[in-house]
Amino acid sequence: MIQIFVAFFLWDKIFENPGRIVFGYDRSKILTYVFAIIIVRALVLSARAADVAGDVAQGELSNYLIKPMNYFKYWFTRDMSSKILNISFAFFEFIILYLILRPPLFFQQNILIILAFLVSIVIAIMIYFYMLFIVSSVPFWAPELGWGSHFLVTIILIEFLSGALFPIDILPAGIGQVVMSLPFPYLIYFPVQVYLGNITGALLVKGLLISSIWLVILGISMKYVWSKGLKVYEGVGR
Amino acid sequence: MDKAIIVDHLVKNFEVNVKEPGLTGAIRSLIKPLKKAVHALRGVSFSIQTGELVGFIGPNGAGKTTTLKTLSGLLFPTSGFVEVLEHDPWERKPEFLKQISLVMGQKNQLWWDLPAIETFELNKAIYEIPTREYEENLNELTTLLEIKKHINTPVRKLSLGQRMRMELIASLLHKPKVLFLDEPTIGLDVVAQQKVRDFIYEYNKKYQATIILTSHNMDDLINLARRVIVIDEGKILFDGALEELVSRYAKEKIIKATLSSEDNIKDLDKIGKIKKLAFPEVVISVPRSATAVAAAELLQNFAVDDLTIEEVPIEDVIRKVFRGELRK
């Protein structure tokens, strides 16, 4: 909520003069971007799987390993329920903020674009899930680094590089291109831009391709890291 | 009879980061981490028949829990062979996991804020227990453990003893064929201990379940385990009947005598080590080989009304095991 206010007022201030265009964005575009983030954030970045690190460090993982259940599916289900909860909160947040701030809104009507948006959201959710699990396996080797590594990845990298604070295309072209080849912008920036109709055609296909490749890479890495991690798992805390 | 558990030359090493105290130690361990290998198990071999109830004893850090965790598939063996119910535990196949259970006295699986019944329902789903079977099992377990009226109470409000019994129920709803119990009576009062103990005995009898039990509670071992495996520093020191453990490791025997007069009473210590002297009762411990001689001497030189020769109590031997005195 506060993050949204900060982002909103920051951009609102910059675009005080209605005719002003900064980084190719005018006032209504940037405010729509900020508002779209509310929903996409709730869909993608609300996940419980960050707690996996605690399970590993404290040995709680044993309770799950001993049962005939799939630990990944267990957390994926928890993530999903967390998303449903968060999306309903985000909905209220959205309405309240809308009533207070009255930003210009943009509703996508092209079915194909909405479909592409949904695909990009699914990819984003999976990428984030895999990322969390990979980061959460750090405590297999260094139990005390669980929180630190989460801070580094979820706060620093994801907040800055996912587009949750600012659209990636305001970065200088060179840096922007590097960032776009990383998995992070496909969490927030890419789905939002697809929804807003700013990424279409060849760029859309390219983006979906890059994010799918990352999805596969991260999925394989996660399986690998976990199978290695479980072998050194000590089930501490008795 | 077939073997439920086979363990052959099992070795498990852990790597531990060694850190010196204080800030300089912290920085040093960050720059150059010092790894130390801990040999938790150094070539352990044993096998257990279906339906056996075996006690695992040894001092703290001997490797008991490590063995149980390896048998239940939580730990990856460094080397050696492990087979439980014809499965490799490490694969953690659902068919295997549905037949075993690991109960750790200090680790709980119950949801803290919810009544125990919620955890039971969840386990019903996880283990895919048919509804009728589930209800029968639940009813039976809650009756046996005398805890029926508490299943709807939030776990946080249960006493330790009640909680432990709920843990047992949660672990047994799927009727495991192999049960690993790690300190099941730890922290319980005498009455609760007895209930849990009776229950384990019943469960073993009724379902021909194979049970491995570790405990620091002597009553658990004396009442439940006919066969014990003594483990220390990652090695098996003894594997056999509980009575045999006593006759092998008790180097002394106990002579109890009732005296009719206090004559020469000061010379009693020439016979053996006096453990208790409260006239007319006297308890002397003598070396096993010298028992007959000592008894004869006692009868000759003192006014003895009554005399018995006994084995050292099991408790004393087990106490030695816990102190790690068997390794010498």
mmCIF file of C-alpha atoms in Angstrom, chain B:
data_model
loop_
_atom_site.group_PDB
_atom_site.id
_atom_site.type_symbol
_atom_site.label_atom_id
_atom_site.label_comp_id
_atom_site.label_asym_id
_atom_site.label_seq_id
_atom_site.Cartn_x
_atom_site.Cartn_y
_atom_site.Cartn_z
ATOM 1 C CA MET B 1 10.838 -64.995 9.500
ATOM 2 C CA ASP B 2 11.817 -62.316 7.068
ATOM 3 C CA LYS B 3 13.938 -59.311 7.785
ATOM 4 C CA ALA B 4 12.260 -55.929 7.979
ATOM 5 C CA ILE B 5 15.441 -53.918 8.306
ATOM 6 C CA ILE B 6 18.916 -54.631 7.002
ATOM 7 C CA VAL B 7 21.828 -52.303 7.681
ATOM 8 C CA ASP B 8 25.287 -53.165 6.471
ATOM 9 C CA HIS B 9 28.472 -51.188 7.120
ATOM 10 C CA LEU B 10 26.559 -47.941 7.303
ATOM 11 C CA VAL B 11 28.763 -44.859 7.460
ATOM 12 C CA LYS B 12 27.557 -41.304 7.859
ATOM 13 C CA ASN B 13 29.839 -38.311 8.059
ATOM 14 C CA PHE B 14 28.780 -34.738 8.655
ATOM 15 C CA GLU B 15 30.696 -31.616 7.876
ATOM 16 C CA VAL B 16 30.638 -29.046 10.586
ATOM 17 C CA ASN B 17 31.823 -25.476 10.385
ATOM 18 C CA VAL B 18 34.027 -24.737 13.317
ATOM 19 C CA LYS B 19 33.858 -21.178 14.540
ATOM 20 C CA GLU B 20 35.974 -19.595 17.207
ATOM 21 C CA PRO B 21 34.139 -17.395 19.689
ATOM 22 C CA GLY B 22 33.828 -13.664 19.284
ATOM 23 C CA LEU B 23 34.025 -11.248 16.402
ATOM 24 C CA THR B 24 37.539 -12.170 15.277
ATOM 25 C CA GLY B 25 36.437 -15.791 15.178
ATOM 26 C CA ALA B 26 33.425 -14.828 13.083
ATOM 27 C CA ILE B 27 35.540 -12.909 10.592
ATOM 28 C CA ARG B 28 38.108 -15.673 10.417
ATOM 29 C CA SER B 29 35.439 -18.289 9.727
ATOM 30 C CA LEU B 30 34.034 -16.065 7.005
ATOM 31 C CA ILE B 31 37.379 -15.690 5.238
ATOM 32 C CA LYS B 32 38.620 -19.194 5.761
ATOM 33 C CA PRO B 33 35.894 -21.545 6.909
ATOM 34 C CA LEU B 34 37.286 -24.392 8.941
ATOM 35 C CA LYS B 35 35.463 -27.606 8.151
ATOM 36 C CA LYS B 36 35.562 -30.508 10.499
ATOM 37 C CA ALA B 37 34.276 -33.931 9.600
ATOM 38 C CA VAL B 38 32.146 -35.574 12.244
ATOM 39 C CA HIS B 39 31.919 -39.331 11.998
ATOM 40 C CA ALA B 40 28.410 -39.966 13.225
ATOM 41 C CA LEU B 41 28.299 -43.602 12.142
ATOM 42 C CA ARG B 42 31.419 -45.665 11.493
ATOM 43 C CA GLY B 43 30.328 -48.894 9.870
ATOM 44 C CA VAL B 44 27.151 -49.998 11.613
ATOM 45 C CA SER B 45 25.645 -53.384 10.713
ATOM 46 C CA PHE B 46 22.578 -55.110 12.075
ATOM 47 C CA SER B 47 19.325 -56.612 10.903
ATOM 48 C CA ILE B 48 15.908 -56.725 12.475
ATOM 49 C CA GLN B 49 13.166 -59.298 11.956
ATOM 50 C CA THR B 50 9.586 -58.394 11.256
ATOM 51 C CA GLY B 51 7.707 -57.861 14.500
ATOM 52 C CA GLU B 52 10.773 -57.314 16.656
ATOM 53 C CA LEU B 53 10.961 -54.528 19.221
ATOM 54 C CA VAL B 54 14.548 -53.410 19.589
ATOM 55 C CA GLY B 55 15.969 -50.862 21.998
ATOM 56 C CA PHE B 56 18.765 -48.602 20.839
ATOM 57 C CA ILE B 57 20.859 -47.360 23.700
ATOM 58 C CA GLY B 58 23.958 -45.284 24.067
ATOM 59 C CA PRO B 59 25.145 -41.952 25.426
ATOM 60 C CA ASN B 60 24.192 -38.643 23.827
ATOM 61 C CA GLY B 61 25.686 -38.152 20.393
ATOM 62 C CA ALA B 62 26.368 -41.860 19.945
ATOM 63 C CA GLY B 63 24.598 -42.042 16.590
ATOM 64 C CA LYS B 64 21.167 -43.351 17.579
ATOM 65 C CA THR B 65 19.123 -40.566 16.027
ATOM 66 C CA THR B 66 21.367 -40.488 12.961
ATOM 67 C CA THR B 67 20.655 -44.184 12.429
ATOM 68 C CA LEU B 68 16.909 -43.679 12.756
ATOM 69 C CA LYS B 69 16.974 -40.727 10.371
ATOM 70 C CA THR B 70 18.932 -42.721 7.816
ATOM 71 C CA LEU B 71 16.527 -45.635 8.124
ATOM 72 C CA SER B 72 13.583 -43.348 7.497
ATOM 73 C CA GLY B 73 15.179 -41.736 4.444
ATOM 74 C CA LEU B 74 15.946 -38.293 5.838
ATOM 75 C CA LEU B 75 19.699 -38.612 5.646
ATOM 76 C CA PHE B 76 21.803 -39.744 2.752
ATOM 77 C CA PRO B 77 24.278 -42.415 3.850
ATOM 78 C CA THR B 78 27.928 -41.597 3.173
ATOM 79 C CA SER B 79 28.463 -45.275 2.404
ATOM 80 C CA GLY B 80 27.031 -48.648 3.253
ATOM 81 C CA PHE B 81 23.805 -50.477 2.588
ATOM 82 C CA VAL B 82 20.387 -49.789 4.074
ATOM 83 C CA GLU B 83 17.153 -51.590 3.301
ATOM 84 C CA VAL B 84 13.832 -51.178 5.059
ATOM 85 C CA LEU B 85 10.853 -53.275 3.948
ATOM 86 C CA GLU B 86 12.771 -54.078 0.776
ATOM 87 C CA HIS B 87 13.082 -50.411 -0.106
ATOM 88 C CA ASP B 88 16.024 -48.050 -0.205
ATOM 89 C CA PRO B 89 14.818 -45.421 2.272
ATOM 90 C CA TRP B 90 16.640 -42.620 0.442
ATOM 91 C CA GLU B 91 14.372 -42.947 -2.583
ATOM 92 C CA ARG B 92 11.472 -41.996 -0.321
ATOM 93 C CA LYS B 93 8.926 -43.746 -2.512
ATOM 94 C CA PRO B 94 5.346 -43.132 -1.408
ATOM 95 C CA GLU B 95 4.749 -46.909 -1.002
ATOM 96 C CA PHE B 96 7.644 -46.993 1.428
ATOM 97 C CA LEU B 97 6.744 -43.851 3.349
ATOM 98 C CA LYS B 98 3.193 -45.088 3.803
ATOM 99 C CA GLN B 99 4.507 -48.076 5.739
ATOM 100 C CA ILE B 100 6.829 -46.332 8.150
ATOM 101 C CA SER B 101 6.705 -43.647 10.783
ATOM 102 C CA LEU B 102 9.303 -41.690 12.708
ATOM 103 C CA VAL B 103 8.284 -40.207 16.020
ATOM 104 C CA MET B 104 10.679 -37.798 17.613
ATOM 105 C CA GLY B 105 9.950 -36.803 21.180
ATOM 106 C CA GLN B 106 11.241 -33.306 20.657
ATOM 107 C CA LYS B 107 9.951 -32.583 17.221
ATOM 108 C CA ASN B 108 6.314 -32.102 16.507
ATOM 109 C CA GLN B 109 4.219 -32.383 13.415
ATOM 110 C CA LEU B 110 0.971 -31.182 15.007
ATOM 111 C CA TRP B 111 -0.326 -27.794 13.901
ATOM 112 C CA TRP B 112 0.224 -25.632 16.929
ATOM 113 C CA ASP B 113 -2.831 -23.391 16.651
ATOM 114 C CA LEU B 114 -5.313 -26.023 15.539
ATOM 115 C CA PRO B 115 -6.906 -28.924 17.364
ATOM 116 C CA ALA B 116 -5.116 -32.247 16.894
ATOM 117 C CA ILE B 117 -8.055 -33.572 14.878
ATOM 118 C CA GLU B 118 -7.107 -31.189 12.054
ATOM 119 C CA THR B 119 -3.641 -32.715 11.799
ATOM 120 C CA PHE B 120 -5.224 -36.171 11.840
ATOM 121 C CA GLU B 121 -7.550 -35.220 8.986
ATOM 122 C CA LEU B 122 -4.588 -33.844 7.020
ATOM 123 C CA ASN B 123 -2.646 -37.060 7.550
ATOM 124 C CA LYS B 124 -5.686 -39.031 6.463
ATOM 125 C CA ALA B 125 -5.480 -37.184 3.145
ATOM 126 C CA ILE B 126 -1.688 -37.402 2.828
ATOM 127 C CA TYR B 127 -1.548 -41.124 3.564
ATOM 128 C CA GLU B 128 -4.736 -41.756 1.593
ATOM 129 C CA ILE B 129 -6.387 -43.668 4.417
ATOM 130 C CA PRO B 130 -9.915 -44.811 3.527
ATOM 131 C CA THR B 131 -12.530 -43.050 5.674
ATOM 132 C CA ARG B 132 -13.761 -46.161 7.446
ATOM 133 C CA GLU B 133 -10.292 -47.369 8.273
ATOM 134 C CA TYR B 134 -9.360 -43.891 9.448
ATOM 135 C CA GLU B 135 -12.297 -43.701 11.813
ATOM 136 C CA GLU B 136 -11.613 -47.144 13.213
ATOM 137 C CA ASN B 137 -7.934 -46.385 13.745
ATOM 138 C CA LEU B 138 -8.616 -43.011 15.283
ATOM 139 C CA ASN B 139 -11.166 -44.471 17.628
ATOM 140 C CA GLU B 140 -8.865 -47.283 18.636
ATOM 141 C CA LEU B 141 -5.827 -45.077 19.164
ATOM 142 C CA THR B 142 -7.663 -42.426 21.146
ATOM 143 C CA THR B 143 -9.175 -45.134 23.350
ATOM 144 C CA LEU B 144 -5.892 -46.925 23.919
ATOM 145 C CA LEU B 145 -4.109 -43.691 24.779
ATOM 146 C CA GLU B 146 -7.067 -42.379 26.789
ATOM 147 C CA ILE B 147 -7.110 -39.011 25.079
ATOM 148 C CA LYS B 148 -10.399 -39.009 23.206
ATOM 149 C CA LYS B 149 -11.905 -35.965 24.883
ATOM 150 C CA HIS B 150 -8.993 -33.704 23.943
ATOM 151 C CA ILE B 151 -8.911 -34.142 20.175
ATOM 152 C CA ASN B 152 -10.843 -30.918 19.619
ATOM 153 C CA THR B 153 -8.662 -28.832 21.930
ATOM 154 C CA PRO B 154 -6.109 -26.562 20.226
ATOM 155 C CA VAL B 155 -2.698 -28.187 20.500
ATOM 156 C CA ARG B 156 -1.199 -25.163 22.257
ATOM 157 C CA LYS B 157 -3.503 -25.793 25.211
ATOM 158 C CA LEU B 158 -2.538 -29.436 25.677
ATOM 159 C CA SER B 159 -0.064 -30.572 28.307
ATOM 160 C CA LEU B 160 3.197 -32.101 27.134
ATOM 161 C CA GLY B 161 1.962 -35.600 27.937
ATOM 162 C CA GLN B 162 -1.281 -35.098 26.043
ATOM 163 C CA ARG B 163 0.606 -33.605 23.125
ATOM 164 C CA MET B 164 3.019 -36.519 22.957
ATOM 165 C CA ARG B 165 0.107 -38.934 22.834
ATOM 166 C CA MET B 166 -1.459 -36.873 20.022
ATOM 167 C CA GLU B 167 1.886 -37.019 18.186
ATOM 168 C CA LEU B 168 1.814 -40.779 18.492
ATOM 169 C CA ILE B 169 -1.712 -40.918 17.085
ATOM 170 C CA ALA B 170 -0.785 -38.641 14.172
ATOM 171 C CA SER B 171 2.160 -40.913 13.393
ATOM 172 C CA LEU B 172 0.201 -44.140 13.648
ATOM 173 C CA LEU B 173 -3.068 -43.389 11.864
ATOM 174 C CA HIS B 174 -1.743 -45.053 8.728
ATOM 175 C CA LYS B 175 -0.813 -48.203 10.674
ATOM 176 C CA PRO B 176 2.902 -48.242 9.844
ATOM 177 C CA LYS B 177 4.593 -51.622 9.697
ATOM 178 C CA VAL B 178 7.864 -50.141 10.823
ATOM 179 C CA LEU B 179 8.027 -47.594 13.594
ATOM 180 C CA PHE B 180 11.018 -45.550 14.683
ATOM 181 C CA LEU B 181 10.564 -44.035 18.112
ATOM 182 C CA ASP B 182 13.134 -41.496 19.222
ATOM 183 C CA GLU B 183 12.769 -40.759 22.925
ATOM 184 C CA PRO B 184 8.998 -41.203 22.978
ATOM 185 C CA THR B 185 8.707 -40.662 26.720
ATOM 186 C CA ILE B 186 11.002 -37.670 27.060
ATOM 187 C CA GLY B 187 9.634 -35.020 29.384
ATOM 188 C CA LEU B 188 6.550 -37.004 30.344
ATOM 189 C CA ASP B 189 5.396 -37.630 33.893
ATOM 190 C CA VAL B 190 5.408 -41.175 35.256
ATOM 191 C CA VAL B 191 1.737 -41.834 34.533
ATOM 192 C CA ALA B 192 1.945 -40.585 30.962
ATOM 193 C CA GLN B 193 5.156 -42.543 30.443
ATOM 194 C CA GLN B 194 3.414 -45.701 31.520
ATOM 195 C CA LYS B 195 0.511 -45.044 29.149
ATOM 196 C CA VAL B 196 2.800 -44.502 26.189
ATOM 197 C CA ARG B 197 4.838 -47.557 27.121
ATOM 198 C CA ASP B 198 1.808 -49.833 27.459
ATOM 199 C CA PHE B 199 0.612 -48.553 24.155
ATOM 200 C CA ILE B 200 3.872 -49.280 22.337
ATOM 201 C CA TYR B 201 3.807 -52.792 23.787
ATOM 202 C CA GLU B 202 0.223 -53.329 22.609
ATOM 203 C CA TYR B 203 0.883 -51.915 19.164
ATOM 204 C CA ASN B 204 3.879 -54.164 18.649
ATOM 205 C CA LYS B 205 1.929 -57.255 19.753
ATOM 206 C CA LYS B 206 -1.263 -56.542 17.893
ATOM 207 C CA TYR B 207 0.096 -55.565 14.487
ATOM 208 C CA GLN B 208 3.378 -57.447 14.453
ATOM 209 C CA ALA B 209 4.945 -54.042 13.891
ATOM 210 C CA THR B 210 8.705 -53.744 13.781
ATOM 211 C CA ILE B 211 9.791 -51.107 16.262
ATOM 212 C CA ILE B 212 13.113 -49.464 16.994
ATOM 213 C CA LEU B 213 13.110 -47.440 20.153
ATOM 214 C CA THR B 214 15.744 -45.115 21.505
ATOM 215 C CA SER B 215 15.407 -43.916 25.018
ATOM 216 C CA HIS B 216 17.277 -42.603 27.987
ATOM 217 C CA ASN B 217 14.520 -43.890 30.154
ATOM 218 C CA MET B 218 15.529 -47.183 31.712
ATOM 219 C CA ASP B 219 11.971 -48.259 32.350
ATOM 220 C CA ASP B 220 11.219 -47.996 28.652
ATOM 221 C CA LEU B 221 14.016 -50.389 27.832
ATOM 222 C CA ILE B 222 13.462 -52.843 30.647
ATOM 223 C CA ASN B 223 9.743 -53.072 30.009
ATOM 224 C CA LEU B 224 9.731 -53.018 26.244
ATOM 225 C CA ALA B 225 12.914 -54.199 24.634
ATOM 226 C CA ARG B 226 13.963 -57.801 24.731
ATOM 227 C CA ARG B 227 16.793 -57.129 22.347
ATOM 228 C CA VAL B 228 19.069 -54.133 22.708
ATOM 229 C CA ILE B 229 21.692 -52.627 20.471
ATOM 230 C CA VAL B 230 24.295 -50.587 22.286
ATOM 231 C CA ILE B 231 25.828 -47.918 20.110
ATOM 232 C CA ASP B 232 28.571 -45.508 21.021
ATOM 233 C CA GLU B 233 30.794 -43.224 18.983
ATOM 234 C CA GLY B 234 29.130 -44.503 15.838
ATOM 235 C CA LYS B 235 29.889 -48.152 16.456
ATOM 236 C CA ILE B 236 27.849 -51.059 17.735
ATOM 237 C CA LEU B 237 29.257 -52.347 20.999
ATOM 238 C CA PHE B 238 26.648 -54.943 21.772
ATOM 239 C CA ASP B 239 23.699 -56.545 20.041
ATOM 240 C CA GLY B 240 21.677 -59.148 21.874
ATOM 241 C CA ALA B 241 19.243 -59.928 24.642
ATOM 242 C CA LEU B 242 18.986 -57.488 27.513
ATOM 243 C CA GLU B 243 19.897 -60.177 30.074
ATOM 244 C CA GLU B 244 22.953 -61.084 28.064
ATOM 245 C CA LEU B 245 24.063 -57.470 28.164
ATOM 246 C CA VAL B 246 24.017 -57.677 31.915
ATOM 247 C CA SER B 247 25.918 -60.923 32.209
ATOM 248 C CA ARG B 248 28.496 -59.745 29.715
ATOM 249 C CA TYR B 249 29.152 -56.311 31.093
ATOM 250 C CA ALA B 250 28.447 -56.681 34.768
ATOM 251 C CA LYS B 251 31.856 -57.710 36.026
ATOM 252 C CA GLU B 252 30.505 -58.110 39.491
ATOM 253 C CA LYS B 253 27.827 -59.992 41.341
ATOM 254 C CA ILE B 254 25.890 -58.875 44.328
ATOM 255 C CA ILE B 255 25.797 -60.784 47.590
ATOM 256 C CA LYS B 256 22.988 -59.875 49.942
ATOM 257 C CA ALA B 257 23.178 -61.213 53.445
ATOM 258 C CA THR B 258 21.278 -60.903 56.690
ATOM 259 C CA LEU B 259 23.513 -61.056 59.730
ATOM 260 C CA SER B 260 22.493 -62.224 63.161
ATOM 261 C CA SER B 261 25.222 -60.447 65.127
ATOM 262 C CA GLU B 262 27.459 -57.455 64.702
ATOM 263 C CA ASP B 263 30.660 -59.401 65.438
ATOM 264 C CA ASN B 264 33.616 -58.672 63.135
ATOM 265 C CA ILE B 265 31.404 -56.354 61.185
ATOM 266 C CA LYS B 266 34.382 -54.128 60.440
ATOM 267 C CA ASP B 267 36.062 -56.932 58.544
ATOM 268 C CA LEU B 268 33.309 -57.143 55.969
ATOM 269 C CA ASP B 269 35.224 -54.966 53.530
ATOM 270 C CA LYS B 270 37.825 -57.715 53.177
ATOM 271 C CA ILE B 271 35.230 -59.752 51.298
ATOM 272 C CA GLY B 272 34.275 -57.206 48.693
ATOM 273 C CA LYS B 273 33.054 -53.699 48.108
ATOM 274 C CA ILE B 274 30.360 -52.842 50.608
ATOM 275 C CA LYS B 275 27.496 -51.168 48.796
ATOM 276 C CA LYS B 276 25.159 -50.934 51.720
ATOM 277 C CA LEU B 277 25.496 -51.717 55.404
ATOM 278 C CA ALA B 278 22.477 -51.301 57.619
ATOM 279 C CA PHE B 279 22.537 -53.993 60.237
ATOM 280 C CA PRO B 280 21.264 -56.656 59.891
ATOM 281 C CA GLU B 281 21.233 -56.176 56.107
ATOM 282 C CA VAL B 282 24.465 -56.020 54.148
ATOM 283 C CA VAL B 283 25.018 -55.729 50.405
ATOM 284 C CA ILE B 284 28.439 -56.498 48.995
ATOM 285 C CA SER B 285 29.583 -56.452 45.407
ATOM 286 C CA VAL B 286 32.278 -58.958 44.474
ATOM 287 C CA PRO B 287 34.096 -59.811 41.262
ATOM 288 C CA ARG B 288 32.150 -62.350 39.208
ATOM 289 C CA SER B 289 34.908 -64.975 39.284
ATOM 290 C CA ALA B 290 35.346 -64.735 43.063
ATOM 291 C CA THR B 291 31.683 -65.004 43.960
ATOM 292 C CA ALA B 292 31.783 -68.534 45.340
ATOM 293 C CA VAL B 293 34.880 -67.901 47.407
ATOM 294 C CA ALA B 294 33.459 -64.708 48.797
ATOM 295 C CA ALA B 295 30.198 -66.357 49.734
ATOM 296 C CA ALA B 296 32.007 -69.189 51.487
ATOM 297 C CA GLU B 297 34.195 -66.768 53.398
ATOM 298 C CA LEU B 298 31.193 -64.801 54.447
ATOM 299 C CA LEU B 299 29.437 -67.895 55.785
ATOM 300 C CA GLN B 300 32.550 -69.033 57.607
ATOM 301 C CA ASN B 301 33.583 -65.845 59.324
ATOM 302 C CA PHE B 302 30.299 -64.097 60.046
ATOM 303 C CA ALA B 303 27.032 -64.962 61.690
ATOM 304 C CA VAL B 304 24.883 -65.206 58.592
ATOM 305 C CA ASP B 305 21.170 -65.867 58.813
ATOM 306 C CA ASP B 306 20.376 -65.671 55.141
ATOM 307 C CA LEU B 307 22.349 -65.146 51.956
ATOM 308 C CA THR B 308 21.496 -64.570 48.270
ATOM 309 C CA ILE B 309 23.661 -64.031 45.232
ATOM 310 C CA GLU B 310 22.234 -61.788 42.521
ATOM 311 C CA GLU B 311 23.130 -60.254 39.194
ATOM 312 C CA VAL B 312 23.868 -56.565 39.070
ATOM 313 C CA PRO B 313 20.557 -54.790 38.375
ATOM 314 C CA ILE B 314 19.914 -54.066 34.697
ATOM 315 C CA GLU B 315 19.631 -50.402 35.582
ATOM 316 C CA ASP B 316 23.240 -50.264 36.699
ATOM 317 C CA VAL B 317 24.478 -51.717 33.438
ATOM 318 C CA ILE B 318 22.335 -49.407 31.356
ATOM 319 C CA ARG B 319 23.496 -46.486 33.428
ATOM 320 C CA LYS B 320 27.035 -47.459 32.501
ATOM 321 C CA VAL B 321 26.026 -47.534 28.865
ATOM 322 C CA PHE B 322 24.667 -44.014 29.079
ATOM 323 C CA ARG B 323 27.867 -42.843 30.696
ATOM 324 C CA GLY B 324 29.759 -44.356 27.791
ATOM 325 C CA GLU B 325 31.654 -46.698 30.084
ATOM 326 C CA LEU B 326 31.237 -49.777 27.954
ATOM 327 C CA ARG B 327 33.722 -48.688 25.350
ATOM 328 C CA LYS B 328 36.687 -49.501 27.601
#
